PDB file of C-alpha atoms in Angstrom:
ATOM      1  CA  MET A1376      -3.788  -8.026  15.286  1.00 65.00           C
ATOM      2  CA  GLU A1377      -2.818 -10.221  18.254  1.00 75.00           C
ATOM      3  CA  ALA A1378      -5.465 -12.547  19.749  1.00 81.00           C
ATOM      4  CA  ASN A1379      -6.366 -12.746  23.511  1.00 79.00           C
ATOM      5  CA  TYR A1380      -8.483 -15.765  24.158  1.00 80.00           C
ATOM      6  CA  LYS A1381     -11.989 -15.269  25.467  1.00 83.00           C
ATOM      7  CA  GLU A1382     -14.734 -17.947  25.318  1.00 85.00           C
ATOM      8  CA  TYR A1383     -17.181 -17.287  22.567  1.00 81.00           C
ATOM      9  CA  ASP A1384     -20.778 -16.283  23.740  1.00 83.00           C
ATOM     10  CA  PHE A1385     -23.350 -16.898  20.998  1.00 86.00           C
ATOM     11  CA  GLU A1386     -25.959 -14.801  22.766  1.00 90.00           C
ATOM     12  CA  LYS A1387     -23.621 -11.821  23.074  1.00 87.00           C
ATOM     13  CA  SER A1388     -22.660 -12.350  19.453  1.00 87.00           C
ATOM     14  CA  ARG A1389     -26.270 -11.871  18.282  1.00 85.00           C
ATOM     15  CA  GLU A1390     -26.568  -8.716  20.499  1.00 86.00           C
ATOM     16  CA  ARG A1391     -23.397  -7.245  18.896  1.00 82.00           C
ATOM     17  CA  ILE A1392     -24.695  -8.043  15.434  1.00 82.00           C
ATOM     18  CA  ASP A1393     -27.916  -6.116  16.204  1.00 86.00           C
ATOM     19  CA  GLU A1394     -25.982  -3.219  17.663  1.00 83.00           C
ATOM     20  CA  ILE A1395     -23.858  -2.959  14.479  1.00 79.00           C
ATOM     21  CA  LEU A1396     -26.694  -3.288  12.050  1.00 80.00           C
ATOM     22  CA  ASN A1397     -28.995  -0.962  13.851  1.00 83.00           C
ATOM     23  CA  ALA A1398     -26.410   1.880  14.135  1.00 78.00           C
ATOM     24  CA  SER A1399     -27.220   5.210  12.329  1.00 76.00           C
ATOM     25  CA  GLU A1400     -26.098   5.566   8.756  1.00 76.00           C
ATOM     26  CA  ASN A1401     -25.672   9.278   9.342  1.00 77.00           C
ATOM     27  CA  ASN A1402     -22.280   8.896  11.164  1.00 80.00           C
ATOM     28  CA  TYR A1403     -20.209   8.706   7.949  1.00 84.00           C
ATOM     29  CA  LEU A1404     -18.567  12.001   7.188  1.00 83.00           C
ATOM     30  CA  GLU A1405     -17.007  13.237   3.959  1.00 86.00           C
ATOM     31  CA  SER A1406     -13.377  14.464   4.239  1.00 84.00           C
ATOM     32  CA  ASN A1407     -10.218  15.055   2.320  1.00 82.00           C
ATOM     33  CA  GLN A1408      -8.173  14.388   5.481  1.00 86.00           C
ATOM     34  CA  ILE A1409      -7.601  10.837   6.760  1.00 86.00           C
ATOM     35  CA  PRO A1410      -8.840  10.973  10.418  1.00 82.00           C
ATOM     36  CA  SER A1411      -6.761  10.139  13.479  1.00 83.00           C
ATOM     37  CA  ILE A1412      -7.428   6.696  14.751  1.00 80.00           C
ATOM     38  CA  ASP A1413      -8.642   8.254  17.925  1.00 83.00           C
ATOM     39  CA  ASN A1414     -11.544   9.776  16.008  1.00 86.00           C
ATOM     40  CA  LEU A1415     -12.809   6.351  14.889  1.00 85.00           C
ATOM     41  CA  THR A1416     -15.323   4.501  16.845  1.00 81.00           C
ATOM     42  CA  TYR A1417     -17.343   1.238  16.186  1.00 81.00           C
ATOM     43  CA  THR A1418     -20.341   3.360  14.905  1.00 82.00           C
ATOM     44  CA  ASN A1419     -18.865   5.997  12.676  1.00 84.00           C
ATOM     45  CA  GLY A1420     -16.730   6.174   9.500  1.00 88.00           C
ATOM     46  CA  TYR A1421     -15.212   8.663   7.027  1.00 88.00           C
ATOM     47  CA  HIS A1422     -15.463   8.840   3.260  1.00 91.00           C
ATOM     48  CA  ILE A1423     -11.986   9.981   2.307  1.00 92.00           C
ATOM     49  CA  ASN A1424     -10.443  11.218  -0.890  1.00 93.00           C
ATOM     50  CA  CYS A1425      -6.802  10.230  -0.742  1.00 95.00           C
ATOM     51  CA  SER A1426      -4.082   8.194  -2.534  1.00 97.00           C
ATOM     52  CA  ALA A1427      -2.819   4.684  -2.085  1.00 98.00           C
ATOM     53  CA  LEU A1428       0.451   3.005  -2.948  1.00 98.00           C
ATOM     54  CA  PHE A1429       0.980  -0.789  -3.068  1.00 98.00           C
ATOM     55  CA  ILE A1430       4.191  -2.702  -3.498  1.00 98.00           C
ATOM     56  CA  ASP A1431       4.190  -6.475  -3.845  1.00 97.00           C
ATOM     57  CA  ILE A1432       6.837  -9.198  -4.673  1.00 95.00           C
ATOM     58  CA  ARG A1433       6.524 -11.155  -7.916  1.00 93.00           C
ATOM     59  CA  GLY A1434       7.368 -14.934  -7.868  1.00 86.00           C
ATOM     60  CA  SER A1435       7.287 -15.207  -4.091  1.00 81.00           C
ATOM     61  CA  LYS A1436       6.345 -18.915  -4.200  1.00 82.00           C
ATOM     62  CA  GLU A1437       9.504 -19.647  -6.203  1.00 83.00           C
ATOM     63  CA  LEU A1438      11.573 -17.540  -3.870  1.00 82.00           C
ATOM     64  CA  ALA A1439      10.372 -19.645  -0.888  1.00 81.00           C
ATOM     65  CA  THR A1440      11.649 -22.838  -2.577  1.00 84.00           C
ATOM     66  CA  LYS A1441      15.197 -21.460  -3.217  1.00 84.00           C
ATOM     67  CA  HIS A1442      16.234 -20.662   0.279  1.00 80.00           C
ATOM     68  CA  GLN A1443      16.243 -21.989   3.846  1.00 84.00           C
ATOM     69  CA  LYS A1444      13.663 -20.369   6.041  1.00 89.00           C
ATOM     70  CA  LYS A1445      16.283 -18.448   7.994  1.00 91.00           C
ATOM     71  CA  VAL A1446      17.676 -16.946   4.868  1.00 90.00           C
ATOM     72  CA  LEU A1447      14.269 -16.122   3.571  1.00 91.00           C
ATOM     73  CA  ALA A1448      13.381 -14.430   6.869  1.00 92.00           C
ATOM     74  CA  LYS A1449      16.439 -12.178   6.431  1.00 93.00           C
ATOM     75  CA  ILE A1450      15.381 -11.267   2.803  1.00 93.00           C
ATOM     76  CA  TYR A1451      11.728 -10.415   3.853  1.00 94.00           C
ATOM     77  CA  ARG A1452      12.925  -8.504   6.967  1.00 94.00           C
ATOM     78  CA  ALA A1453      15.255  -6.318   4.877  1.00 95.00           C
ATOM     79  CA  TYR A1454      12.484  -5.862   2.249  1.00 96.00           C
ATOM     80  CA  ILE A1455       9.793  -4.956   4.669  1.00 96.00           C
ATOM     81  CA  SER A1456      11.939  -2.926   6.975  1.00 96.00           C
ATOM     82  CA  GLU A1457      13.202  -0.495   4.382  1.00 96.00           C
ATOM     83  CA  LEU A1458       9.897  -0.157   2.431  1.00 97.00           C
ATOM     84  CA  VAL A1459       8.156   0.719   5.727  1.00 97.00           C
ATOM     85  CA  ALA A1460      10.916   3.276   6.454  1.00 97.00           C
ATOM     86  CA  LEU A1461      10.602   4.728   2.981  1.00 97.00           C
ATOM     87  CA  LEU A1462       6.795   5.088   3.202  1.00 97.00           C
ATOM     88  CA  ASN A1463       7.003   6.405   6.696  1.00 97.00           C
ATOM     89  CA  GLY A1464       9.455   9.131   5.391  1.00 96.00           C
ATOM     90  CA  ASN A1465       6.615  10.635   3.219  1.00 97.00           C
ATOM     91  CA  PRO A1466       5.176  13.553   5.334  1.00 96.00           C
ATOM     92  CA  ASN A1467       1.671  12.750   4.090  1.00 96.00           C
ATOM     93  CA  ILE A1468       1.549   9.083   5.128  1.00 96.00           C
ATOM     94  CA  ARG A1469      -1.229   8.147   7.448  1.00 94.00           C
ATOM     95  CA  GLN A1470      -1.486   4.313   7.555  1.00 92.00           C
ATOM     96  CA  ILE A1471       0.922   1.558   6.567  1.00 95.00           C
ATOM     97  CA  TYR A1472       0.005  -1.986   6.239  1.00 94.00           C
ATOM     98  CA  ILE A1473       2.043  -5.345   5.757  1.00 94.00           C
ATOM     99  CA  GLU A1474       0.082  -8.119   4.222  1.00 92.00           C
ATOM    100  CA  GLY A1475       2.162 -11.083   3.200  1.00 89.00           C
ATOM    101  CA  ASP A1476       4.563  -9.952   0.478  1.00 91.00           C
ATOM    102  CA  CYS A1477       2.675  -6.607   0.066  1.00 95.00           C
ATOM    103  CA  VAL A1478       3.524  -3.321   1.784  1.00 97.00           C
ATOM    104  CA  TRP A1479       1.036  -0.625   1.178  1.00 97.00           C
ATOM    105  CA  GLY A1480       0.000   2.839   2.596  1.00 96.00           C
ATOM    106  CA  VAL A1481      -2.517   5.544   2.326  1.00 96.00           C
ATOM    107  CA  PHE A1482      -1.600   9.171   2.040  1.00 97.00           C
ATOM    108  CA  ASN A1483      -3.371  12.542   2.527  1.00 95.00           C
ATOM    109  CA  THR A1484      -3.301  14.155  -1.007  1.00 96.00           C
ATOM    110  CA  GLU A1485      -5.297  17.387  -0.838  1.00 94.00           C
ATOM    111  CA  THR A1486      -2.964  19.067  -3.274  1.00 95.00           C
ATOM    112  CA  LYS A1487      -1.238  18.051  -6.510  1.00 95.00           C
ATOM    113  CA  ASP A1488       2.169  18.673  -4.785  1.00 97.00           C
ATOM    114  CA  GLN A1489       1.269  15.897  -2.302  1.00 97.00           C
ATOM    115  CA  ILE A1490       0.342  13.520  -5.165  1.00 98.00           C
ATOM    116  CA  ASP A1491       3.724  14.154  -6.722  1.00 98.00           C
ATOM    117  CA  LYS A1492       5.296  13.364  -3.417  1.00 98.00           C
ATOM    118  CA  VAL A1493       3.523   9.964  -3.423  1.00 98.00           C
ATOM    119  CA  PHE A1494       4.754   9.331  -6.967  1.00 98.00           C
ATOM    120  CA  GLN A1495       8.257  10.151  -5.669  1.00 98.00           C
ATOM    121  CA  THR A1496       7.879   7.554  -2.980  1.00 98.00           C
ATOM    122  CA  ALA A1497       6.852   5.033  -5.578  1.00 98.00           C
ATOM    123  CA  PHE A1498       9.865   5.480  -7.846  1.00 97.00           C
ATOM    124  CA  GLU A1499      12.135   5.690  -4.773  1.00 97.00           C
ATOM    125  CA  ALA A1500      10.686   2.247  -3.797  1.00 97.00           C
ATOM    126  CA  ASN A1501      11.723   0.932  -7.281  1.00 97.00           C
ATOM    127  CA  SER A1502      15.309   2.171  -6.730  1.00 97.00           C
ATOM    128  CA  LEU A1503      15.368   0.799  -3.108  1.00 97.00           C
ATOM    129  CA  ILE A1504      14.613  -2.770  -4.367  1.00 97.00           C
ATOM    130  CA  GLN A1505      17.318  -2.318  -6.959  1.00 96.00           C
ATOM    131  CA  THR A1506      19.677  -1.404  -4.037  1.00 97.00           C
ATOM    132  CA  LEU A1507      18.598  -4.349  -1.989  1.00 96.00           C
ATOM    133  CA  ASN A1508      19.091  -6.646  -4.945  1.00 95.00           C
ATOM    134  CA  ILE A1509      22.726  -5.594  -5.293  1.00 96.00           C
ATOM    135  CA  LYS A1510      23.192  -6.571  -1.626  1.00 95.00           C
ATOM    136  CA  LEU A1511      21.358  -9.880  -2.095  1.00 94.00           C
ATOM    137  CA  LYS A1512      23.303 -10.756  -5.177  1.00 94.00           C
ATOM    138  CA  LYS A1513      26.692 -10.279  -3.336  1.00 94.00           C
ATOM    139  CA  ARG A1514      25.394 -12.874  -0.721  1.00 92.00           C
ATOM    140  CA  SER A1515      24.302 -15.187  -3.578  1.00 91.00           C
ATOM    141  CA  TYR A1516      20.663 -14.765  -2.440  1.00 91.00           C
ATOM    142  CA  SER A1517      17.815 -14.512  -4.925  1.00 90.00           C
ATOM    143  CA  GLN A1518      16.980 -11.062  -6.135  1.00 93.00           C
ATOM    144  CA  LEU A1519      13.505  -9.545  -5.877  1.00 95.00           C
ATOM    145  CA  LYS A1520      11.082  -8.476  -8.610  1.00 95.00           C
ATOM    146  CA  ILE A1521       8.259  -6.180  -7.446  1.00 97.00           C
ATOM    147  CA  GLY A1522       5.165  -4.518  -8.893  1.00 97.00           C
ATOM    148  CA  ILE A1523       4.020  -1.072  -7.793  1.00 98.00           C
ATOM    149  CA  GLY A1524       0.452   0.370  -7.970  1.00 98.00           C
ATOM    150  CA  LEU A1525      -0.801   3.965  -7.496  1.00 98.00           C
ATOM    151  CA  HIS A1526      -4.271   5.405  -7.438  1.00 98.00           C
ATOM    152  CA  TYR A1527      -6.192   8.480  -6.103  1.00 97.00           C
ATOM    153  CA  GLY A1528      -9.855   7.988  -5.245  1.00 95.00           C
ATOM    154  CA  GLN A1529     -12.353   7.549  -2.413  1.00 93.00           C
ATOM    155  CA  ALA A1530     -12.422   5.007   0.280  1.00 93.00           C
ATOM    156  CA  LEU A1531     -14.633   4.481   3.453  1.00 91.00           C
ATOM    157  CA  VAL A1532     -12.413   4.071   6.543  1.00 90.00           C
ATOM    158  CA  ILE A1533     -14.006   2.387   9.654  1.00 89.00           C
ATOM    159  CA  LYS A1534     -12.734   0.895  12.901  1.00 85.00           C
ATOM    160  CA  ALA A1535     -13.611  -2.806  12.870  1.00 83.00           C
ATOM    161  CA  GLY A1536     -13.010  -5.605  15.406  1.00 79.00           C
ATOM    162  CA  TYR A1537     -14.393  -7.275  18.543  1.00 69.00           C
ATOM    163  CA  LYS A1538     -15.737  -4.479  20.687  1.00 72.00           C
ATOM    164  CA  GLY A1539     -14.400  -4.539  24.300  1.00 69.00           C
ATOM    165  CA  SER A1540     -11.580  -6.913  23.447  1.00 71.00           C
ATOM    166  CA  GLY A1541      -8.926  -4.468  22.295  1.00 71.00           C
ATOM    167  CA  ILE A1542      -8.800  -6.515  19.084  1.00 71.00           C
ATOM    168  CA  ASN A1543      -9.536  -4.082  16.223  1.00 75.00           C
ATOM    169  CA  GLU A1544      -8.150  -2.651  13.008  1.00 82.00           C
ATOM    170  CA  VAL A1545      -8.590   0.389  10.797  1.00 85.00           C
ATOM    171  CA  THR A1546     -10.208  -1.016   7.782  1.00 89.00           C
ATOM    172  CA  TRP A1547     -10.389   0.484   4.232  1.00 91.00           C
ATOM    173  CA  ILE A1548     -13.480  -0.273   2.016  1.00 91.00           C
ATOM    174  CA  GLY A1549     -14.117   0.666  -1.517  1.00 90.00           C
ATOM    175  CA  GLU A1550     -12.709   1.484  -4.957  1.00 93.00           C
ATOM    176  CA  LEU A1551      -9.507   3.124  -3.838  1.00 96.00           C
ATOM    177  CA  ILE A1552      -7.914   0.050  -2.170  1.00 95.00           C
ATOM    178  CA  GLY A1553      -9.309  -2.477  -4.674  1.00 95.00           C
ATOM    179  CA  LYS A1554      -8.068  -0.612  -7.688  1.00 97.00           C
ATOM    180  CA  THR A1555      -4.752   0.148  -6.302  1.00 97.00           C
ATOM    181  CA  ALA A1556      -4.172  -3.493  -5.566  1.00 96.00           C
ATOM    182  CA  GLN A1557      -5.367  -4.350  -9.058  1.00 97.00           C
ATOM    183  CA  TYR A1558      -2.891  -1.996 -10.646  1.00 98.00           C
ATOM    184  CA  CYS A1559      -0.126  -3.445  -8.537  1.00 97.00           C
ATOM    185  CA  SER A1560      -1.054  -6.873  -9.680  1.00 96.00           C
ATOM    186  CA  TYR A1561      -0.610  -5.848 -13.288  1.00 97.00           C
ATOM    187  CA  ALA A1562       2.834  -4.334 -12.709  1.00 97.00           C
ATOM    188  CA  SER A1563       5.967  -6.301 -13.763  1.00 96.00           C
ATOM    189  CA  LYS A1564       3.914  -8.966 -15.512  1.00 94.00           C
ATOM    190  CA  GLY A1565       4.268  -9.786 -19.088  1.00 92.00           C
ATOM    191  CA  TYR A1566       5.298  -6.614 -20.941  1.00 93.00           C
ATOM    192  CA  ARG A1567       4.049  -4.353 -18.136  1.00 95.00           C
ATOM    193  CA  LYS A1568       6.538  -2.052 -16.441  1.00 97.00           C
ATOM    194  CA  THR A1569       7.343  -1.801 -12.749  1.00 97.00           C
ATOM    195  CA  ILE A1570       5.016   1.055 -11.795  1.00 98.00           C
ATOM    196  CA  ILE A1571       1.346   1.264 -12.770  1.00 98.00           C
ATOM    197  CA  LEU A1572      -0.684   4.421 -12.010  1.00 98.00           C
ATOM    198  CA  SER A1573      -4.269   5.144 -12.678  1.00 98.00           C
ATOM    199  CA  ASP A1574      -5.387   7.824 -15.225  1.00 98.00           C
ATOM    200  CA  VAL A1575      -6.782  10.016 -12.431  1.00 98.00           C
ATOM    201  CA  PHE A1576      -3.418   9.775 -10.457  1.00 98.00           C
ATOM    202  CA  HIS A1577      -1.434  10.542 -13.571  1.00 98.00           C
ATOM    203  CA  GLN A1578      -3.519  13.602 -14.588  1.00 97.00           C
ATOM    204  CA  ASN A1579      -2.869  15.079 -11.140  1.00 97.00           C
ATOM    205  CA  LEU A1580       0.895  14.915 -11.439  1.00 98.00           C
ATOM    206  CA  ASN A1581       3.073  17.911 -12.594  1.00 97.00           C
ATOM    207  CA  GLU A1582       4.154  18.094 -16.231  1.00 97.00           C
ATOM    208  CA  HIS A1583       7.571  16.547 -15.694  1.00 97.00           C
ATOM    209  CA  ASN A1584       6.270  13.584 -13.798  1.00 97.00           C
ATOM    210  CA  ARG A1585       3.526  12.991 -16.280  1.00 97.00           C
ATOM    211  CA  SER A1586       6.155  12.848 -19.116  1.00 97.00           C
ATOM    212  CA  LEU A1587       7.964   9.979 -17.319  1.00 97.00           C
ATOM    213  CA  CYS A1588       4.938   7.599 -17.818  1.00 97.00           C
ATOM    214  CA  GLN A1589       3.418   6.026 -20.965  1.00 97.00           C
ATOM    215  CA  LYS A1590      -0.290   5.419 -21.500  1.00 98.00           C
ATOM    216  CA  VAL A1591      -1.206   1.740 -21.895  1.00 97.00           C
ATOM    217  CA  SER A1592      -3.696   1.448 -24.775  1.00 96.00           C
ATOM    218  CA  TYR A1593      -7.215   0.280 -24.068  1.00 96.00           C
ATOM    219  CA  THR A1594      -6.781   0.598 -20.339  1.00 97.00           C
ATOM    220  CA  ASP A1595      -7.470   3.203 -17.508  1.00 97.00           C
ATOM    221  CA  TYR A1596      -3.728   3.373 -16.474  1.00 97.00           C
ATOM    222  CA  TYR A1597      -0.185   4.606 -17.260  1.00 98.00           C
ATOM    223  CA  GLU A1598       3.055   2.727 -16.641  1.00 98.00           C
ATOM    224  CA  GLY A1599       6.838   3.518 -16.209  1.00 97.00           C
ATOM    225  CA  ASP A1600      10.185   2.174 -14.984  1.00 96.00           C
ATOM    226  CA  ILE A1601      11.033   5.380 -13.178  1.00 96.00           C
ATOM    227  CA  VAL A1602      13.860   5.548 -10.578  1.00 96.00           C
ATOM    228  CA  SER A1603      15.382   8.043  -8.206  1.00 95.00           C
ATOM    229  CA  THR A1604      18.306   9.719  -9.833  1.00 94.00           C
ATOM    230  CA  TYR A1605      20.100  10.050  -6.467  1.00 93.00           C
ATOM    231  CA  MET A1606      19.581   6.461  -5.482  1.00 95.00           C
ATOM    232  CA  ASN A1607      20.277   5.203  -8.948  1.00 93.00           C
ATOM    233  CA  ASP A1608      23.809   6.732  -8.904  1.00 94.00           C
ATOM    234  CA  TRP A1609      24.699   4.275  -6.151  1.00 94.00           C
ATOM    235  CA  VAL A1610      23.031   1.413  -7.923  1.00 93.00           C
ATOM    236  CA  GLN A1611      25.039   2.113 -11.026  1.00 93.00           C
ATOM    237  CA  GLN A1612      28.317   2.512  -9.123  1.00 92.00           C
ATOM    238  CA  ASN A1613      27.720  -0.739  -7.198  1.00 92.00           C
ATOM    239  CA  GLY A1614      25.903  -2.939  -9.478  1.00 75.00           C
TER     240      GLY A1614
END
């Protein structure tokens, strides 16, 4: 969010704190649909059952030491541009965020078909990075390694920011976002495969998609190195 300087007023700050803390706790609604941003105020919120997908780069610190900043900017722009385009191409996407190396989104998933569609977006992201790596390699740039996390669960979504300033953000609180980020952090590390998905996300996939993943013993998640057949044809022909 972009700042717009305004002198800080300590007295007004105390008043805003009281206003927020005194707000009714009955303004938080249960829903299986992610609300429109227009429906969010500074005093309400929604408990949402939905899915999240996180994609993050591995070894980004090393990547930053191998290239000049202008080259690094091109790599990151290509990475972020096309992941955002891919997530935005899922008809159930509702919010997309860019946080450092991580691109993540939340999706309406009221049906199992919609959860399968999020899974498809995840393995297409895997193929997309393989595609990008071919183009990076041809320019003698470093190739990217990513981890992908998937989860279905509940989150509290609120509007948070500085009231009256125009500086605000839709903020997600709770197990859904934290767990998805955690699964993403496990992916592509050690012996773990590129895509990590929670038990609950896996059990809601169709039979074919479930068969593509392997249970990781003594954990609450599955893993896989799934790719898009269509996209992988190009990768194989051009790699």
